[in-house]
Coordinates of C-alpha atoms and ligand atoms in Angstrom, one line a residue:
M30 CA 14.4 83.9 153.0
T31 CA 17.6 85.8 153.4
I32 CA 19.2 83.1 155.4
N33 CA 18.2 80.5 152.8
R34 CA 19.6 82.5 150.0
R35 CA 22.9 83.0 151.8
K36 CA 23.0 79.3 152.5
L37 CA 22.4 78.5 148.9
M38 CA 25.2 80.9 147.8
T39 CA 27.6 79.3 150.2
T40 CA 26.7 75.9 148.9
T41 CA 27.1 77.0 145.3
A42 CA 30.5 78.6 146.1
A43 CA 31.7 75.4 147.8
V44 CA 30.7 73.3 144.7
A45 CA 32.5 75.8 142.4
V46 CA 35.6 75.5 144.5
A47 CA 35.5 71.8 144.7
A48 CA 34.6 71.1 141.1
P49 CA 38.1 71.1 139.6
F50 CA 39.2 68.4 142.0
V51 CA 36.1 66.3 141.2
L52 CA 36.8 66.6 137.5
R53 CA 40.4 65.7 137.9
V54 CA 39.6 62.5 139.8
T55 CA 37.0 61.3 137.3
R56 CA 39.2 61.9 134.3
A57 CA 42.0 59.8 135.7
N58 CA 41.6 56.1 136.4
A59 CA 39.4 55.9 139.5
A60 CA 41.6 55.3 142.5
E61 CA 40.8 52.1 144.4
F62 CA 42.3 53.5 147.6
T63 CA 41.9 57.2 148.4
M64 CA 43.6 58.0 151.6
K65 CA 44.4 61.0 153.8
F66 CA 47.8 61.9 155.1
A67 CA 47.9 64.6 157.7
N68 CA 50.8 66.3 159.5
N69 CA 51.9 69.4 161.5
S70 CA 54.7 70.5 159.2
P71 CA 54.8 73.9 157.4
V72 CA 54.4 73.5 153.6
T73 CA 58.0 74.5 152.9
H74 CA 59.4 72.0 155.3
P75 CA 61.3 69.1 153.7
L76 CA 58.9 66.6 155.2
V77 CA 56.0 68.0 153.2
I78 CA 58.0 68.4 150.0
R79 CA 59.5 64.8 150.1
A80 CA 56.1 63.3 151.1
G81 CA 54.5 65.1 148.1
E82 CA 57.1 63.6 145.8
A83 CA 56.4 60.1 147.3
I84 CA 52.7 60.5 146.9
E85 CA 53.1 61.3 143.2
K86 CA 55.3 58.3 142.6
I87 CA 53.0 56.0 144.5
K88 CA 50.1 57.1 142.3
K89 CA 52.1 56.5 139.2
E90 CA 53.6 53.2 140.2
T91 CA 50.2 51.9 141.3
D92 CA 48.6 53.0 138.0
G93 CA 46.4 55.4 139.9
K94 CA 45.1 52.8 142.3
V95 CA 46.5 54.5 145.3
E96 CA 45.7 58.2 145.8
I97 CA 47.0 59.9 148.9
Q98 CA 45.8 63.4 149.7
M99 CA 48.1 65.4 152.0
F100 CA 46.9 67.8 154.6
P101 CA 50.0 69.6 155.9
N102 CA 50.4 72.4 158.4
N103 CA 47.8 71.2 161.0
Q104 CA 45.0 71.7 158.5
L105 CA 43.1 68.9 160.1
G106 CA 43.9 70.0 163.7
S107 CA 46.7 69.7 166.3
D108 CA 48.9 66.6 166.7
T109 CA 46.6 65.5 169.5
D110 CA 43.6 65.7 167.2
M111 CA 45.4 64.0 164.4
L112 CA 46.5 61.1 166.6
S113 CA 42.8 60.6 167.5
Q114 CA 41.8 60.8 163.8
L115 CA 44.5 58.2 162.9
R116 CA 43.3 55.8 165.6
S117 CA 39.7 56.1 164.5
G118 CA 40.5 55.8 160.9
A119 CA 39.3 59.3 159.9
I120 CA 42.8 59.7 158.4
E121 CA 45.0 56.8 157.2
F122 CA 48.5 58.3 157.5
F123 CA 50.1 60.7 160.0
T124 CA 53.7 61.7 160.7
L125 CA 54.2 62.2 164.4
S126 CA 57.2 62.9 166.7
G127 CA 58.0 59.7 168.7
L128 CA 57.9 61.9 171.8
I129 CA 54.2 62.9 171.3
L130 CA 53.4 59.4 170.2
S131 CA 54.5 58.3 173.6
T132 CA 51.2 59.6 175.0
L133 CA 49.9 56.4 173.5
V134 CA 53.0 54.2 173.2
P135 CA 55.3 55.1 176.2
A136 CA 58.4 53.4 174.6
A137 CA 58.2 55.8 171.6
S138 CA 59.8 58.7 173.4
I139 CA 63.1 56.9 174.1
N140 CA 65.0 58.7 171.3
G141 CA 64.3 62.0 173.0
V142 CA 66.2 61.4 176.2
G143 CA 68.2 64.6 176.8
F144 CA 71.7 64.9 175.5
A145 CA 71.8 61.2 174.5
W146 CA 73.1 61.5 171.0
S147 CA 76.5 62.9 170.0
G148 CA 75.6 62.8 166.3
Y149 CA 73.6 61.5 163.4
D150 CA 76.2 58.7 163.0
K151 CA 74.7 57.3 166.2
V152 CA 71.0 58.3 165.6
W153 CA 70.3 56.6 162.3
P154 CA 71.9 53.2 163.0
A155 CA 69.9 53.1 166.2
M156 CA 66.5 54.1 164.7
D157 CA 67.1 51.9 161.6
G158 CA 68.4 49.1 163.8
E159 CA 67.3 47.4 167.0
L160 CA 66.1 50.5 168.9
G161 CA 63.8 51.4 166.0
T162 CA 62.6 47.8 165.8
H163 CA 61.8 47.8 169.5
V164 CA 59.8 51.0 169.2
R165 CA 57.9 49.9 166.1
A166 CA 56.9 46.6 167.8
Q167 CA 55.3 48.7 170.6
I168 CA 53.6 50.9 168.1
A169 CA 52.1 47.8 166.4
K170 CA 50.7 46.7 169.7
A171 CA 48.7 50.0 169.7
G172 CA 47.1 49.1 166.4
L173 CA 49.2 51.4 164.3
V174 CA 51.8 50.6 161.7
A175 CA 55.1 52.6 161.5
Q176 CA 57.0 52.5 158.2
E177 CA 60.5 51.2 158.7
Q178 CA 62.4 54.4 158.2
M179 CA 61.9 57.4 160.5
W180 CA 61.9 60.9 159.0
D181 CA 64.1 63.6 160.6
N182 CA 62.8 66.4 162.7
G183 CA 66.2 67.2 164.0
Y184 CA 68.4 68.3 167.0
R185 CA 66.4 70.7 169.1
Q186 CA 67.5 74.2 170.0
M187 CA 66.1 76.5 172.6
T188 CA 64.8 79.9 171.6
S189 CA 63.6 82.8 173.7
S190 CA 62.1 86.3 173.4
T191 CA 63.5 87.5 176.8
K192 CA 67.1 86.3 177.3
P193 CA 69.6 83.9 175.8
I194 CA 69.8 80.5 177.5
T195 CA 73.5 80.2 178.3
G196 CA 73.4 77.5 180.9
P197 CA 71.0 75.5 183.0
D198 CA 70.5 78.3 185.5
D199 CA 68.9 80.5 182.8
L200 CA 66.1 77.9 182.7
K201 CA 65.1 78.5 186.3
G202 CA 61.5 79.7 186.2
F203 CA 61.7 80.1 182.4
K204 CA 58.3 79.8 180.7
I205 CA 58.9 77.4 177.9
R206 CA 56.5 75.7 175.5
V207 CA 57.0 72.0 175.2
P208 CA 55.1 69.6 173.0
P209 CA 52.5 67.4 174.8
S210 CA 54.7 64.6 176.1
P211 CA 55.7 63.5 179.6
L212 CA 59.4 63.2 178.7
W213 CA 59.5 66.9 177.6
T214 CA 57.7 68.1 180.7
S215 CA 59.8 66.0 183.0
M216 CA 63.1 67.2 181.4
F217 CA 62.2 70.9 181.7
K218 CA 61.0 70.4 185.2
A219 CA 64.3 68.8 186.0
F220 CA 65.8 72.1 184.9
D221 CA 63.4 74.0 187.2
A222 CA 61.8 75.6 184.3
S223 CA 58.0 76.2 183.9
P224 CA 57.1 74.0 180.9
A225 CA 53.7 74.4 179.3
S226 CA 52.4 71.6 177.1
I227 CA 51.1 73.3 173.9
N228 CA 50.5 71.7 170.5
F229 CA 52.6 72.9 167.6
S230 CA 49.5 74.4 166.0
E231 CA 49.4 77.0 168.8
V232 CA 53.1 77.7 169.2
Y233 CA 53.4 80.8 167.0
S234 CA 50.5 82.6 168.8
A235 CA 51.6 81.4 172.2
L236 CA 55.0 83.1 171.6
Q237 CA 53.5 86.1 170.0
T238 CA 51.1 86.8 172.9
K239 CA 53.9 86.0 175.4
V240 CA 51.9 83.2 177.0
V241 CA 55.4 81.6 177.0
E242 CA 58.9 83.2 176.7
G243 CA 60.5 80.4 174.7
Q244 CA 60.2 77.1 172.9
E245 CA 62.6 74.6 171.5
N246 CA 62.7 73.1 168.0
P247 CA 65.1 72.1 165.3
L248 CA 66.4 74.9 162.9
A249 CA 64.3 73.7 160.0
I250 CA 61.1 74.1 162.0
I251 CA 62.1 77.4 163.5
N252 CA 62.7 78.7 159.9
T253 CA 59.7 77.2 158.1
A254 CA 57.3 78.1 160.9
K255 CA 58.8 81.6 161.0
L256 CA 59.3 81.4 164.7
Y257 CA 62.1 84.0 164.3
E258 CA 59.4 86.6 163.9
V259 CA 58.4 86.1 167.5
Q260 CA 61.7 85.1 169.1
K261 CA 65.0 87.0 169.6
F262 CA 67.6 84.4 170.9
L263 CA 68.6 81.0 169.7
S264 CA 70.8 78.9 172.0
K265 CA 72.5 76.0 170.4
T266 CA 71.7 73.4 173.0
N267 CA 71.2 70.4 170.8
H268 CA 69.4 69.1 173.8
M269 CA 67.5 66.2 172.2
W270 CA 67.1 64.5 168.9
D271 CA 63.6 64.0 167.6
G272 CA 62.2 62.3 164.5
F273 CA 58.8 61.6 162.9
W274 CA 57.4 58.1 162.6
F275 CA 55.4 57.7 159.4
L276 CA 52.3 56.1 160.9
A277 CA 49.3 54.3 159.3
N278 CA 46.0 53.2 160.8
G279 CA 46.6 49.4 161.2
K280 CA 43.2 48.4 159.9
A281 CA 43.4 50.6 156.8
W282 CA 47.0 49.5 156.1
N283 CA 46.1 45.8 156.3
G284 CA 43.1 46.5 154.0
I285 CA 45.5 47.4 151.2
P286 CA 46.8 44.5 149.0
E287 CA 50.4 43.5 149.7
N288 CA 51.7 44.5 146.2
L289 CA 50.4 48.0 146.7
R290 CA 51.6 48.2 150.3
T291 CA 55.1 47.3 149.0
I292 CA 55.0 50.2 146.5
I293 CA 53.8 52.6 149.2
S294 CA 56.5 51.6 151.7
K295 CA 59.3 51.6 149.2
N296 CA 58.4 55.2 148.2
L297 CA 57.8 56.5 151.7
N298 CA 61.1 55.1 153.0
E299 CA 63.0 56.4 150.0
A300 CA 61.5 59.8 150.5
G301 CA 62.3 59.6 154.2
R302 CA 66.0 59.0 153.5
K303 CA 66.1 62.0 151.1
Q304 CA 64.3 64.1 153.7
R305 CA 67.0 63.2 156.3
E306 CA 69.6 64.5 153.8
D307 CA 67.6 67.7 153.3
I308 CA 67.5 68.4 157.0
F309 CA 71.2 67.7 157.3
A310 CA 72.1 70.1 154.5
L311 CA 69.8 72.7 155.9
N312 CA 71.6 72.6 159.3
A313 CA 74.7 73.8 157.5
T314 CA 73.1 76.9 156.1
L315 CA 70.2 77.8 158.4
E316 CA 72.3 79.4 161.2
K317 CA 73.4 82.1 158.8
E318 CA 70.0 82.5 157.4
L319 CA 68.2 82.7 160.7
A320 CA 70.9 85.2 162.1
G321 CA 70.1 87.3 159.0
K322 CA 66.4 87.2 160.0
G323 CA 67.3 88.6 163.4
L324 CA 68.0 85.7 165.8
A325 CA 71.0 86.1 168.1
F326 CA 72.8 82.8 168.4
N327 CA 74.9 81.5 171.3
D328 CA 76.7 78.3 172.1
V329 CA 76.4 76.4 175.3
N330 CA 78.4 73.9 177.4
Q331 CA 76.3 70.8 177.1
T332 CA 78.0 69.2 180.1
A333 CA 76.5 71.7 182.5
F334 CA 73.0 70.8 181.3
R335 CA 73.6 67.1 181.4
D336 CA 75.0 67.3 185.0
K337 CA 71.9 69.2 186.1
L338 CA 69.7 66.4 184.7
S339 CA 71.8 63.7 186.4
A340 CA 71.6 65.6 189.7
A341 CA 67.9 65.9 189.4
G342 CA 67.6 62.1 188.9
F343 CA 66.2 62.5 185.4
Y344 CA 68.2 59.7 183.8
K345 CA 67.5 57.3 186.6
E346 CA 63.8 58.0 186.5
W347 CA 63.5 57.4 182.8
K348 CA 65.7 54.4 182.7
G349 CA 63.2 52.9 185.2
K350 CA 60.3 53.9 183.0
Y351 CA 61.6 52.4 179.8
G352 CA 63.1 49.4 181.5
D353 CA 66.6 48.0 181.5
E354 CA 66.2 46.2 178.2
A355 CA 65.2 49.2 176.2
W356 CA 67.7 51.4 178.0
A357 CA 70.5 48.9 177.1
L358 CA 69.4 49.2 173.4
L359 CA 69.6 53.0 173.6
E360 CA 73.1 52.9 175.2
K361 CA 74.2 50.3 172.7
Y362 CA 74.0 52.9 170.0
A363 CA 74.3 56.2 171.9
G364 CA 76.9 55.3 174.4
K365 CA 76.6 55.4 178.2
I366 CA 74.0 57.8 179.5
S367 CA 73.8 58.9 183.1
Ligands
X2X17 O1 55.7 70.3 168.1 C1 56.9 70.5 167.8 O2 57.6 71.3 168.4 C2 57.5 69.8 166.6 C3 57.1 70.4 165.3 O3 58.9 69.8 166.7 C4 57.1 68.4 166.7 O4 56.4 67.9 165.8 C5 57.5 67.6 167.8

């Protein structure tokens, strides 16, 4: 009896909580396509904010026919979980780092090759140009659709709770969290570090409990995920550039009429371009803000890191993995890498 009553109360509470949403949906024109978009990004991150704006516009411009519900901040699980959900069709949209996507589409990590990019003036022409086209074609072969424009994650910086990373030698034996991706693990092994593959959903607690000493992420993530609370040092390594593909389940995408797909793509790509500007602007202010929150910043000499990777055979190995053609595309935009 007691158990039944408790169950009943839980059910009633759930209905009460859900009711406003149900009412809202029935009052509006019933959506023809109700879809889920999940991501790993904190709710204050520009990706979530700009995606939210795009979702509103899509609803309006499709006269309520397309309703996208966003589940940010790993609400539906880790990146690994969400990638499975996207493939099975449990969610229709998902923004994912190309490097993590490479667990399914090996070519997709190519933008993350260490120290490849001297600036955004090289990154965006490449990802909006032939290199991006090459990767998107590989993504399509896996049954997923990537919107044309990639969203920015950013240039990645190393943080630590134990010591600043001033040069490659400081990485020897350093326990560092890396996202689940062969390129990341390979790169930090080339530095003789001890990389641990951990999904972003577990990073804060892994740092807090000192399972790892450090991690690496762009400033906007370090700030919005409050990693400064559990890290002391930030070394401005700019060691790789990483972005998010706006992915759709291929079957779900192709089930949407073309006129609606056009509206969705237009708004997502537009929002992506604004999001790139947001990240760019944040990079100018976040160093001061994060220093104010207690992170000690230091610069590094990138050449020392790059030389270490070369000596370890890192570039040769990955050129072999991507193939000469893809590597030539990377170098066409980024310049010679070795
Ligand atoms: O997992 C990370 O570190 C993050 C948030 O940068 C990515 O999505 C790759």
